[in-house]
GROMACS .gro file of C-alpha atoms in nm:
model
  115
    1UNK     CA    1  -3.515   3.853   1.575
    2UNK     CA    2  -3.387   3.675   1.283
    3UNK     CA    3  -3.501   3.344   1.164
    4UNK     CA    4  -3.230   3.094   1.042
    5UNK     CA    5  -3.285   2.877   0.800
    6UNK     CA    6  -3.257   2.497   0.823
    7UNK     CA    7  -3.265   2.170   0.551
    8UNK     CA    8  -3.429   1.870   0.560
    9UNK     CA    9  -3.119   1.659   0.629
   10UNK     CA   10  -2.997   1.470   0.900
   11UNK     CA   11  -2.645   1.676   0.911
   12UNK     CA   12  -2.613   2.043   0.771
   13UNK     CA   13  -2.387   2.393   0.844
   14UNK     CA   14  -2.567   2.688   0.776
   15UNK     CA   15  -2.356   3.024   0.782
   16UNK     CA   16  -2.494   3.328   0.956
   17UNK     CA   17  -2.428   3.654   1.049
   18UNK     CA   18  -2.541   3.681   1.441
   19UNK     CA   19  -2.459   4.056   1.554
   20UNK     CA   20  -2.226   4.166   1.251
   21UNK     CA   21  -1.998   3.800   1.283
   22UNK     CA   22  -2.027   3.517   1.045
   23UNK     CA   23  -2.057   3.184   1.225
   24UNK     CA   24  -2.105   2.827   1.104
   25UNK     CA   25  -2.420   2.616   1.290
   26UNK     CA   26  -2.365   2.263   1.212
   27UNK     CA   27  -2.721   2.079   1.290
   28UNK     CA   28  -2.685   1.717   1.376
   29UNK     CA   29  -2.982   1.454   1.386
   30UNK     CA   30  -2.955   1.179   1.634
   31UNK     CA   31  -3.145   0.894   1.536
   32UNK     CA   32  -3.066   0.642   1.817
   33UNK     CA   33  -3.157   0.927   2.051
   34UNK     CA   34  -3.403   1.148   1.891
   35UNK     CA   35  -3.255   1.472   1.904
   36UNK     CA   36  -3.092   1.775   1.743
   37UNK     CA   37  -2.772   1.872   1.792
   38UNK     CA   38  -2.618   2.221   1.735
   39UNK     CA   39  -2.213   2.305   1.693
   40UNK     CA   40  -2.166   2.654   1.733
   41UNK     CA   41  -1.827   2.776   1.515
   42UNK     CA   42  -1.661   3.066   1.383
   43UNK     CA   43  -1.634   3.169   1.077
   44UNK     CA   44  -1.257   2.978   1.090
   45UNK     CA   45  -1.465   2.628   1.134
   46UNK     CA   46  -1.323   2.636   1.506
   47UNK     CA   47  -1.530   2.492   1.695
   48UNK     CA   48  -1.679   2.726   2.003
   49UNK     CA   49  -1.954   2.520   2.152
   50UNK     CA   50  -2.017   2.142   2.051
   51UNK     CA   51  -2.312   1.889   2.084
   52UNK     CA   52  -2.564   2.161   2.261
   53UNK     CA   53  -2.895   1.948   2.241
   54UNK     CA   54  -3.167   2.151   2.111
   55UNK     CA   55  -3.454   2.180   2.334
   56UNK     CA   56  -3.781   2.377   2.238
   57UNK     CA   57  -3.792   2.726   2.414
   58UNK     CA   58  -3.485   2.722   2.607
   59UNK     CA   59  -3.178   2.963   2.537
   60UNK     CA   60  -2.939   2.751   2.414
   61UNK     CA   61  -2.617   2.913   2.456
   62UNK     CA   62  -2.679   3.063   2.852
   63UNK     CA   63  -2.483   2.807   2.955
   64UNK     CA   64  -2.210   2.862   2.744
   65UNK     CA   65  -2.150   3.269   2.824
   66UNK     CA   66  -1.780   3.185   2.952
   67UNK     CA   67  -1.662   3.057   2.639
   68UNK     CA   68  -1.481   3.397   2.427
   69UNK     CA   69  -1.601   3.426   2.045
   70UNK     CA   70  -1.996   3.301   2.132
   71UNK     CA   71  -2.271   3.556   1.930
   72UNK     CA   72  -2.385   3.828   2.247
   73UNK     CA   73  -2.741   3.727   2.213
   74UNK     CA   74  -2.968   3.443   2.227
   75UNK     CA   75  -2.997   3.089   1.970
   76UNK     CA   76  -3.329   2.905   2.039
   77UNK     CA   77  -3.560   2.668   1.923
   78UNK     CA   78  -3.932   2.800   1.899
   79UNK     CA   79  -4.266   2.606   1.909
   80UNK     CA   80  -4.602   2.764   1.948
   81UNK     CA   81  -4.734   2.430   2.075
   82UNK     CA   82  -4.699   2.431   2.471
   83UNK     CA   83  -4.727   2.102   2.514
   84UNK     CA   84  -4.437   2.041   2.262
   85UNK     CA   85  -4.168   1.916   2.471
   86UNK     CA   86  -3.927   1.748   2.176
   87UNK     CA   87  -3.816   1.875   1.886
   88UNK     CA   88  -3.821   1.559   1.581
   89UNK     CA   89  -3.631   1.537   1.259
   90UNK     CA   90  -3.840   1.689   1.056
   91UNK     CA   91  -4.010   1.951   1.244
   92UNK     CA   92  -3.804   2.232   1.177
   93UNK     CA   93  -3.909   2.196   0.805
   94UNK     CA   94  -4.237   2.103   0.824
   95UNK     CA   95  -4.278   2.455   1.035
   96UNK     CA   96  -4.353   2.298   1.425
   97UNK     CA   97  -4.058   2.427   1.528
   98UNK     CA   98  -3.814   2.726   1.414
   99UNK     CA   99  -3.465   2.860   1.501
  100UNK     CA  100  -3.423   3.183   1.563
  101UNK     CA  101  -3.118   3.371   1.672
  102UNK     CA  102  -3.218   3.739   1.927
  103UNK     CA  103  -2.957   3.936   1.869
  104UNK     CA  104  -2.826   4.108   2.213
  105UNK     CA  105  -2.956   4.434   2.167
  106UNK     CA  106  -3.319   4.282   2.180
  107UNK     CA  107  -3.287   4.033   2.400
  108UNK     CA  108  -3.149   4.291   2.636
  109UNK     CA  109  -3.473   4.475   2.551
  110UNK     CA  110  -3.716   4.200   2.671
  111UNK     CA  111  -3.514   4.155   2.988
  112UNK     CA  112  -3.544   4.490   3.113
  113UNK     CA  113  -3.923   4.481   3.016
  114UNK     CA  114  -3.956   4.165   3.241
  115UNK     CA  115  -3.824   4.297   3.544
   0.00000   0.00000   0.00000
């Protein structure tokens, strides 16, 4: 599991290697709304997934398996606290909540371990 690293901004691209592949995660803060927003791109800039709202616990890109270029495994947002059920502006640096990226090899791994 690798943790990714985030800013205390309201907008910011962090580059990553996710399985051997460099992508670009743009992280967008909605105020009016109260919500994160993740971009998932290549290492080009294009854009491969857009406006995915980050949700605590929840694979984010499942949903998106169709589209070519994704990273095989699993982005998510992690909180320890169960009865967490937003993720706010600054809690991804004040530590309530973490991204982490499962690459497919190990998300495989807990799959086959659940069944």
């Amino acid at each position: 599991m690798i943790t990714i690293s985030t800013l205390d901004a309201n907008s910011f691209v962090e580059s990553v290697i996710l399985d051997s592949i460099l992508y670009r995660l743009r992280f967008n803060w909605n105020d009016d709304g109260g919500y994160w927003t993740l971009d998932v791109c290549n290492n080009d800039n294009t854009e491969l997934v857009r406006g995915i709202v980050i949700v605590p616990n929840f694979p984010l890109l499942n949903a998106y398996r169709r589209i070519k270029g994704l990273p095989p495994g699993e982005l998510m947002a992690v909180v320890t606290d169960e009865n967490v059920t937003d993720i706010w502006r600054t809690d991804f640096t004040s530590g309530k909540a973490r991204m982490i990226y499962m690459p497919k090899e190990e998300l495989m791994h807990v799959v086959e371990s659940a069944v």
